Each structure stands twice: as structure tokens, then as C-alpha cells.
Amino acid sequence: MSRQLSGLKAWLWQRLTAVYMALFTGYFLLTLATLPAPLHYYHWHDWLSATGPAVALALFYVALLLHAWVGIRDVVLDYVHNAALRAALLGLLVIALFAAGLWVVKILLMVV
Amino acid sequence: MATVKFSIYRYNPEQGGAPVMQQYTLDQIEPGMMVLDALKRIKVLDESLSFRYSCGEGVCGSDGLNINGINRLSCITQLDGLGGRVEIRPLPGLPVIRDLVIDLSLFYQQYRAVKPYLVRTDPEPEVEVLQSPQQRGKLDGLYECVLCGCCSTACPSFWWNPDKFRGPAALLQSYRFLADSRDQITEQRLDELEDSYKLFRCHSIMNCAQVCPKGLNPTEAIGRIKQMMLGKMI
């Protein structure tokens, strides 16, 4: 993963995902503002039953995980110079992000 | 005729021990006096103090120092603006040879690596390779660098990876030749910078642009290199 996603590509993905997340956050806040208070679970459920919002939310999490991978990997490259420790930290990061991704899939499948 | 107290970093590896801050006081500081003038007067009082300088007018770039926490050239930094206490340290992040003299080997190694000279692949022309005023204009804000090292030694990314990250000074020079209409190895220059370290350790912290004694902006040049890479990819 680090081989394919380094240098210019990593930098570009970080920016593209940031733009998408910013747009989605605006859309999400607007949606929240238009829902009647108090909010209930069925509002959330109704919102995600439509294909558009469900796909947009799923893409948001893909963007978030990619963004987190590039950003945290950058921090590790900056500060951790010991090869073994770096490999261990990046490995842990991949596992953690992958687990978070699976968790999101599980939650989304439950709702949708 | 003011009095100024100086606190100066002293370190002599031959004598061992930890670095210390030594105190000096100078009277009769005149308006407009530079930090370098004060260092020369201190050198008269204590000849063991080592520091670099040459032209004394901000052109050679030999006397980059960390003065009151900011990297700058001692020869063009007036004592007037520094208050009554002046703390002088070597530029941070590189090995100290002695007192205020640092080992710039890594800095120059990164500079050499960007091929800071024009490369032509065409046969030598009979006459000069001409540039239009617009083409020449693109080099303004790039060619003025005096390689004092104030920017690279103010850059946290260069502190952590001085052996792998080119640093702002070298990248500014890289862009200086990328932007030059006479240079013919643009693609090769861009390819050489395409990895995780050489260019992309820059996180746009902008310390470089803040401290540059010549008012140059390496961060902007780095951004332009990224744009050129993007243009090449698309």
C-alpha cells in the first residue's frame, strides 16, 4: 500500500479526500438542520434508506480512511526512523483502519 | 550609547563537556549597529569565540545565526530592534563544529542533489540561448538565494530528515531551474523528486518563508513544483 500510495499520489489523494469530506460535512450539517427536532433513530434510518445518501456516506468513510492513512503515515515517516518500529506502527495502523472500515460496513448494512 | 547584554552559545568538542551559554556585556552600542559588529567586538574581548562571516552586507550568506530565537543574518540584523538582551545560538538542526559554526555538509549535499545548474540536451548553439523578458521574469524571487541556510535550518521537516528531505533552500533552487526556459531536463528533475521524502516531507509549515533574509518564499516554489508534477501526471 505504501509503495503505490507515496509521493505525488499520496499528496493528491490527501487533498481530494479532504475536499470530498469538506463537501460531505456541509451536506450532512444541512441535512441535520432540515430534520425536525428532536432527532430520532428513524430519521437517520429514513435518510440512509435512500441510495444517494447511503453511497455518499460510504464514500465519506472511504475518504476518511484513506485520508487517515496518508496523514498518520506522514507523521510516522517524519518522526519514527527505526525500521522495525516503523513497520510495526504502520502495520498496526493498517489493521486499525481496516477494522474501522469493517465496522462501518457492518453498521451501514444494519441500517440499510 | 546603550548597553546590551549578550548570551552566546559556546561549545568546543575538543574540550568536551556540554554546551554553555556565556554572558557578555557591551557598552557604547551605537544606533544602527549590527549583531555582526557586536560579535566582532566580543571577539576582541574573547578571542576563543568562533563564528563565520565574510562580506558583512547580506550578500555572501556566511553568517546565518539564530538570534533571539529567529534565524537571520547577523550582518544585516540591527541591535536596535532586539532590546537590551540578545541571545545568539548557531542555526538549529545541524551538527555544531564549534561555538556558532555549524557543519553544513548535509545542507550542501541536498543542494548538489537538485543539479543547481542549467542542463541542455540540444547541441551547443552558435549564439547565446536567449530568453524573453517574461521568461526571465519567472526567475525573480528564485535566483536571489544566497544559500545562508536560515530557511532549511528553520524547517522542522529538515530537522527530522536532513539526509532524505531536500529542504526549502535546495527545493527553491530546484524550482529555479525547473522554471528556467533554457533548462531541458524538466521531466528528469520532476521524476527525481517523486518519492515520499525529497519533496513531499514539506508540510507547508512556512518557517522558511518567514525567516528568509532575502524575503524569498520556498513554500510557494515547492507548491509550484507539485503543480508541475500534477500537470505532468495529467
Short mmCIF file of C-alpha atoms in Angstrom, two decimals:
data_model
loop_
_atom_site.label_atom_id
_atom_site.label_comp_id
_atom_site.label_asym_id
_atom_site.label_seq_id
_atom_site.Cartn_x
_atom_site.Cartn_y
_atom_site.Cartn_z
CA MET A 1 0.00 0.00 0.00
CA SER A 2 2.77 2.45 0.93
CA ARG A 3 4.58 1.73 -2.32
CA GLN A 4 1.67 2.61 -4.55
CA LEU A 5 0.46 5.48 -2.41
CA SER A 6 3.54 7.63 -1.92
CA GLY A 7 4.88 10.93 -3.15
CA LEU A 8 2.61 12.80 -5.52
CA LYS A 9 -0.22 10.24 -5.44
CA ALA A 10 -0.44 10.26 -1.64
CA TRP A 11 -0.37 14.06 -1.62
CA LEU A 12 -3.09 14.21 -4.28
CA TRP A 13 -5.33 11.66 -2.54
CA GLN A 14 -4.97 13.54 0.73
CA ARG A 15 -6.25 16.69 -0.96
CA LEU A 16 -9.04 15.02 -2.96
CA THR A 17 -10.36 13.18 0.10
CA ALA A 18 -10.16 16.42 2.14
CA VAL A 19 -12.29 18.24 -0.44
CA TYR A 20 -14.84 15.43 -0.52
CA MET A 21 -15.04 15.27 3.27
CA ALA A 22 -15.50 19.05 3.49
CA LEU A 23 -18.32 18.93 0.92
CA PHE A 24 -19.97 15.94 2.60
CA THR A 25 -19.74 17.60 6.03
CA GLY A 26 -21.56 20.66 4.65
CA TYR A 27 -24.23 18.44 3.08
CA PHE A 28 -24.59 16.41 6.29
CA LEU A 29 -24.97 19.51 8.50
CA LEU A 30 -27.56 20.93 6.08
CA THR A 31 -29.48 17.65 6.24
CA LEU A 32 -29.38 17.70 10.04
CA ALA A 33 -30.62 21.29 10.08
CA THR A 34 -33.64 20.45 7.93
CA LEU A 35 -34.72 17.49 10.06
CA PRO A 36 -37.40 18.19 12.69
CA ALA A 37 -36.16 18.29 16.30
CA PRO A 38 -35.87 16.21 18.42
CA LEU A 39 -33.90 13.78 16.29
CA HIS A 40 -34.75 10.10 16.39
CA TYR A 41 -33.20 6.92 15.11
CA TYR A 42 -35.84 6.61 12.39
CA HIS A 43 -34.75 9.98 10.92
CA TRP A 44 -31.28 8.56 10.48
CA HIS A 45 -32.73 5.29 9.17
CA ASP A 46 -35.00 7.08 6.66
CA TRP A 47 -32.17 9.27 5.48
CA LEU A 48 -29.92 6.27 4.82
CA SER A 49 -32.65 4.21 3.14
CA ALA A 50 -32.25 6.34 0.04
CA THR A 51 -29.40 5.21 -2.22
CA GLY A 52 -27.80 8.65 -2.66
CA PRO A 53 -27.10 9.47 0.99
CA ALA A 54 -26.06 5.86 1.71
CA VAL A 55 -23.48 5.89 -1.10
CA ALA A 56 -22.31 9.40 -0.14
CA LEU A 57 -21.82 8.30 3.48
CA ALA A 58 -20.00 5.12 2.46
CA LEU A 59 -17.71 7.20 0.21
CA PHE A 60 -17.15 9.59 3.11
CA TYR A 61 -15.77 6.73 5.19
CA VAL A 62 -13.58 5.50 2.35
CA ALA A 63 -12.22 9.06 2.03
CA LEU A 64 -11.76 9.30 5.80
CA LEU A 65 -9.78 6.05 5.99
CA LEU A 66 -7.59 6.99 3.01
CA HIS A 67 -7.01 10.46 4.45
CA ALA A 68 -6.11 8.99 7.83
CA TRP A 69 -3.70 6.52 6.24
CA VAL A 70 -1.81 9.21 4.32
CA GLY A 71 -1.77 11.65 7.25
CA ILE A 72 -0.71 9.25 10.01
CA ARG A 73 1.80 7.59 7.70
CA ASP A 74 3.30 11.06 7.11
CA VAL A 75 3.67 11.57 10.86
CA VAL A 76 5.34 8.15 11.21
CA LEU A 77 7.74 8.89 8.30
CA ASP A 78 8.66 12.21 9.92
CA TYR A 79 9.34 11.01 13.43
CA VAL A 80 9.96 7.24 13.50
CA HIS A 81 13.30 6.36 11.94
CA ASN A 82 13.80 2.87 13.34
CA ALA A 83 12.78 0.49 10.53
CA ALA A 84 11.34 -2.25 12.76
CA LEU A 85 9.35 0.18 14.90
CA ARG A 86 8.11 1.97 11.81
CA ALA A 87 6.96 -1.28 10.18
CA ALA A 88 5.20 -2.30 13.40
CA LEU A 89 3.42 1.07 13.72
CA LEU A 90 2.36 1.14 10.05
CA GLY A 91 1.18 -2.47 10.36
CA LEU A 92 -0.89 -1.61 13.42
CA LEU A 93 -2.28 1.40 11.58
CA VAL A 94 -3.36 -0.74 8.61
CA ILE A 95 -5.07 -3.21 10.93
CA ALA A 96 -6.79 -0.44 12.90
CA LEU A 97 -8.03 1.36 9.78
CA PHE A 98 -9.13 -1.90 8.17
CA ALA A 99 -11.02 -2.87 11.34
CA ALA A 100 -12.67 0.56 11.47
CA GLY A 101 -13.66 0.13 7.82
CA LEU A 102 -15.24 -3.27 8.50
CA TRP A 103 -17.08 -1.83 11.48
CA VAL A 104 -18.51 0.95 9.29
CA VAL A 105 -19.65 -1.65 6.73
CA LYS A 106 -21.34 -3.65 9.48
CA ILE A 107 -23.18 -0.59 10.83
CA LEU A 108 -24.23 0.60 7.39
CA LEU A 109 -25.50 -2.87 6.44
CA MET A 110 -27.56 -2.97 9.64
CA VAL A 111 -29.19 0.37 8.81
CA VAL A 112 -29.64 -0.15 5.10
CA MET B 1 25.20 54.93 23.89
CA ALA B 2 23.25 51.95 25.10
CA THR B 3 24.41 48.84 26.91
CA VAL B 4 23.44 45.43 25.56
CA LYS B 5 23.79 42.07 27.30
CA PHE B 6 24.69 39.10 25.10
CA SER B 7 24.13 35.44 25.86
CA ILE B 8 26.14 33.38 23.40
CA TYR B 9 26.20 29.62 22.79
CA ARG B 10 29.66 28.19 23.45
CA TYR B 11 30.76 24.67 22.61
CA ASN B 12 34.16 23.21 21.98
CA PRO B 13 34.04 19.46 21.26
CA GLU B 14 37.81 19.17 21.76
CA GLN B 15 37.42 20.26 25.37
CA GLY B 16 34.37 18.05 25.88
CA GLY B 17 31.50 18.87 28.23
CA ALA B 18 28.06 20.22 27.45
CA PRO B 19 27.45 23.45 25.54
CA VAL B 20 27.05 26.53 27.76
CA MET B 21 25.56 29.99 27.28
CA GLN B 22 28.25 32.56 28.03
CA GLN B 23 27.35 36.11 29.05
CA TYR B 24 28.99 39.24 27.64
CA THR B 25 28.11 42.90 28.08
CA LEU B 26 28.94 45.61 25.56
CA ASP B 27 28.72 49.34 26.23
CA GLN B 28 28.62 52.11 23.68
CA ILE B 29 26.24 50.38 21.31
CA GLU B 30 25.55 52.94 18.62
CA PRO B 31 22.31 53.30 16.66
CA GLY B 32 22.31 51.18 13.51
CA MET B 33 24.97 48.79 14.80
CA MET B 34 24.57 45.23 13.52
CA VAL B 35 24.82 41.99 15.50
CA LEU B 36 27.93 41.08 13.50
CA ASP B 37 29.64 44.32 14.64
CA ALA B 38 28.92 43.33 18.23
CA LEU B 39 30.28 39.80 17.67
CA LYS B 40 33.49 41.26 16.26
CA ARG B 41 33.84 43.46 19.37
CA ILE B 42 33.22 40.45 21.62
CA LYS B 43 35.86 38.53 19.63
CA VAL B 44 38.35 41.26 20.63
CA LEU B 45 37.47 40.69 24.29
CA ASP B 46 37.43 36.88 23.99
CA GLU B 47 39.34 35.55 21.03
CA SER B 48 38.23 31.96 21.68
CA LEU B 49 34.73 32.77 20.29
CA SER B 50 34.21 31.28 16.81
CA PHE B 51 31.72 32.42 14.18
CA ARG B 52 31.60 32.70 10.39
CA TYR B 53 31.29 35.86 8.34
CA SER B 54 32.63 37.24 5.11
CA CYS B 55 31.11 40.14 3.18
CA GLY B 56 29.30 41.76 6.10
CA GLU B 57 26.50 43.14 3.96
CA GLY B 58 23.99 40.32 3.46
CA VAL B 59 25.34 39.04 0.16
CA CYS B 60 27.58 36.06 0.94
CA GLY B 61 25.24 34.27 3.36
CA SER B 62 28.04 33.08 5.67
CA ASP B 63 26.73 34.44 8.96
CA GLY B 64 23.32 32.85 9.40
CA LEU B 65 22.67 32.63 13.16
CA ASN B 66 19.75 32.07 15.49
CA ILE B 67 19.34 35.49 17.09
CA ASN B 68 16.68 35.84 19.80
CA GLY B 69 15.05 32.67 18.52
CA ILE B 70 14.89 33.61 14.83
CA ASN B 71 17.27 32.51 12.08
CA ARG B 72 18.78 35.56 10.40
CA LEU B 73 21.99 37.07 9.03
CA SER B 74 23.96 38.78 11.81
CA CYS B 75 25.41 41.37 9.40
CA ILE B 76 22.04 42.85 8.44
CA THR B 77 20.28 42.45 11.80
CA GLN B 78 20.31 45.73 13.74
CA LEU B 79 20.78 45.58 17.52
CA ASP B 80 18.21 48.39 17.88
CA GLY B 81 15.27 46.10 17.24
CA LEU B 82 16.42 43.35 19.62
CA GLY B 83 16.04 45.04 23.03
CA GLY B 84 18.68 45.06 25.73
CA ARG B 85 19.23 41.28 25.75
CA VAL B 86 20.45 39.34 22.76
CA GLU B 87 20.67 35.55 22.70
CA ILE B 88 22.82 34.14 19.91
CA ARG B 89 22.89 30.44 19.01
CA PRO B 90 24.08 28.50 15.96
CA LEU B 91 21.46 27.70 13.30
CA PRO B 92 19.47 24.75 14.71
CA GLY B 93 19.25 21.17 13.46
CA LEU B 94 22.76 20.60 12.10
CA PRO B 95 25.90 19.44 13.97
CA VAL B 96 27.90 22.15 15.73
CA ILE B 97 31.60 22.22 14.84
CA ARG B 98 32.42 24.86 17.42
CA ASP B 99 30.52 27.74 19.09
CA LEU B 100 28.41 29.37 16.36
CA VAL B 101 29.95 27.39 13.47
CA ILE B 102 27.84 24.52 12.13
CA ASP B 103 28.57 21.66 9.75
CA LEU B 104 26.60 22.43 6.57
CA SER B 105 27.62 19.21 4.75
CA LEU B 106 24.06 17.80 4.65
CA PHE B 107 22.71 21.16 3.51
CA TYR B 108 25.16 21.29 0.58
CA GLN B 109 24.61 17.60 -0.19
CA GLN B 110 20.89 18.31 -0.68
CA TYR B 111 21.72 21.40 -2.73
CA ARG B 112 24.04 19.44 -5.05
CA ALA B 113 21.42 16.72 -5.45
CA VAL B 114 18.96 19.05 -7.23
CA LYS B 115 21.53 19.75 -10.00
CA PRO B 116 21.60 23.52 -9.42
CA TYR B 117 22.78 24.35 -12.93
CA LEU B 118 21.35 24.55 -16.45
CA VAL B 119 21.35 21.30 -18.40
CA ARG B 120 20.93 21.36 -22.20
CA THR B 121 20.32 18.24 -24.25
CA ASP B 122 20.39 20.09 -27.60
CA PRO B 123 23.77 20.62 -29.29
CA GLU B 124 25.60 23.77 -28.19
CA PRO B 125 24.16 26.73 -30.15
CA GLU B 126 26.34 29.18 -32.05
CA VAL B 127 24.96 32.11 -30.05
CA GLU B 128 23.59 32.54 -26.53
CA VAL B 129 20.31 30.87 -25.62
CA LEU B 130 18.05 33.90 -25.45
CA GLN B 131 15.17 34.50 -23.05
CA SER B 132 12.23 36.87 -23.39
CA PRO B 133 11.74 39.37 -20.52
CA GLN B 134 8.72 37.27 -19.45
CA GLN B 135 10.78 34.07 -19.33
CA ARG B 136 13.49 35.86 -17.37
CA GLY B 137 10.82 37.32 -15.08
CA LYS B 138 9.88 33.84 -13.90
CA LEU B 139 13.26 33.59 -12.15
CA ASP B 140 12.66 36.63 -9.95
CA GLY B 141 12.21 35.57 -6.34
CA LEU B 142 14.19 32.38 -7.03
CA TYR B 143 17.71 33.32 -8.15
CA GLU B 144 18.35 35.76 -5.25
CA CYS B 145 19.02 32.95 -2.73
CA VAL B 146 22.43 33.30 -1.03
CA LEU B 147 22.42 29.78 0.47
CA CYS B 148 22.74 31.06 4.04
CA GLY B 149 20.78 28.06 5.34
CA CYS B 150 18.40 30.13 7.51
CA CYS B 151 15.34 28.51 5.87
CA SER B 152 16.37 24.85 5.86
CA THR B 153 17.57 25.01 9.47
CA ALA B 154 14.24 26.59 10.49
CA CYS B 155 12.28 23.76 8.86
CA PRO B 156 11.04 21.00 11.22
CA SER B 157 10.82 18.56 8.30
CA PHE B 158 14.50 19.20 7.58
CA TRP B 159 15.36 18.76 11.29
CA TRP B 160 13.82 15.28 11.33
CA ASN B 161 15.10 14.08 7.92
CA PRO B 162 18.05 16.24 6.80
CA ASP B 163 19.57 13.27 4.97
CA LYS B 164 16.46 12.49 2.90
CA PHE B 165 14.36 15.66 2.62
CA ARG B 166 15.89 18.20 0.22
CA GLY B 167 14.86 21.13 2.41
CA PRO B 168 13.47 24.53 1.38
CA ALA B 169 16.75 26.04 0.12
CA ALA B 170 17.50 23.15 -2.25
CA LEU B 171 13.87 22.92 -3.42
CA LEU B 172 13.78 26.66 -4.14
CA GLN B 173 16.84 26.13 -6.33
CA SER B 174 15.27 23.07 -7.90
CA TYR B 175 12.30 25.21 -8.95
CA ARG B 176 14.65 27.98 -10.07
CA PHE B 177 15.92 25.57 -12.78
CA LEU B 178 12.52 23.99 -13.44
CA ALA B 179 11.19 27.48 -14.18
CA ASP B 180 14.12 28.37 -16.44
CA SER B 181 13.17 28.31 -20.14
CA ARG B 182 16.75 27.38 -21.07
CA ASP B 183 16.83 24.18 -18.99
CA GLN B 184 15.93 20.99 -20.89
CA ILE B 185 15.67 18.24 -18.26
CA THR B 186 12.40 19.31 -16.63
CA GLU B 187 10.97 15.79 -16.72
CA GLN B 188 14.09 14.25 -15.23
CA ARG B 189 14.15 16.87 -12.45
CA LEU B 190 10.49 16.17 -11.60
CA ASP B 191 10.98 12.39 -11.65
CA GLU B 192 13.96 12.69 -9.35
CA LEU B 193 11.84 14.45 -6.69
CA GLU B 194 8.96 11.97 -6.87
CA ASP B 195 9.20 9.89 -3.70
CA SER B 196 7.99 10.14 -0.12
CA TYR B 197 10.92 12.19 1.16
CA LYS B 198 12.74 14.53 -1.22
CA LEU B 199 9.85 16.92 -1.85
CA PHE B 200 6.85 15.54 -0.02
CA ARG B 201 8.18 15.86 3.53
CA CYS B 202 7.23 19.53 3.13
CA HIS B 203 4.04 20.14 5.12
CA SER B 204 3.80 23.85 4.25
CA ILE B 205 4.85 24.92 7.74
CA MET B 206 6.24 28.09 6.13
CA ASN B 207 9.02 28.77 8.65
CA CYS B 208 11.27 29.07 5.58
CA ALA B 209 9.34 31.98 4.09
CA GLN B 210 9.10 33.65 7.49
CA VAL B 211 12.85 33.68 8.17
CA CYS B 212 14.38 34.17 4.70
CA PRO B 213 16.65 37.25 4.96
CA LYS B 214 16.10 37.85 1.25
CA GLY B 215 12.31 37.75 1.55
CA LEU B 216 12.02 34.70 -0.72
CA ASN B 217 9.25 32.12 -0.45
CA PRO B 218 10.44 28.50 -0.74
CA THR B 219 6.99 27.18 0.26
CA GLU B 220 5.48 28.79 -2.82
CA ALA B 221 8.23 27.32 -5.01
CA ILE B 222 7.54 23.87 -3.53
CA GLY B 223 3.85 24.34 -4.33
CA ARG B 224 4.74 25.18 -7.91
CA ILE B 225 6.88 22.04 -8.20
CA LYS B 226 3.87 20.00 -7.01
CA GLN B 227 1.72 21.74 -9.64
CA MET B 228 4.26 20.88 -12.34
CA MET B 229 4.27 17.24 -11.20
CA LEU B 230 0.48 17.20 -11.27
CA GLY B 231 0.47 18.72 -14.75
CA LYS B 232 2.91 16.08 -15.91
CA MET B 233 0.78 13.26 -14.43
CA ILE B 234 -2.47 14.55 -16.01
#
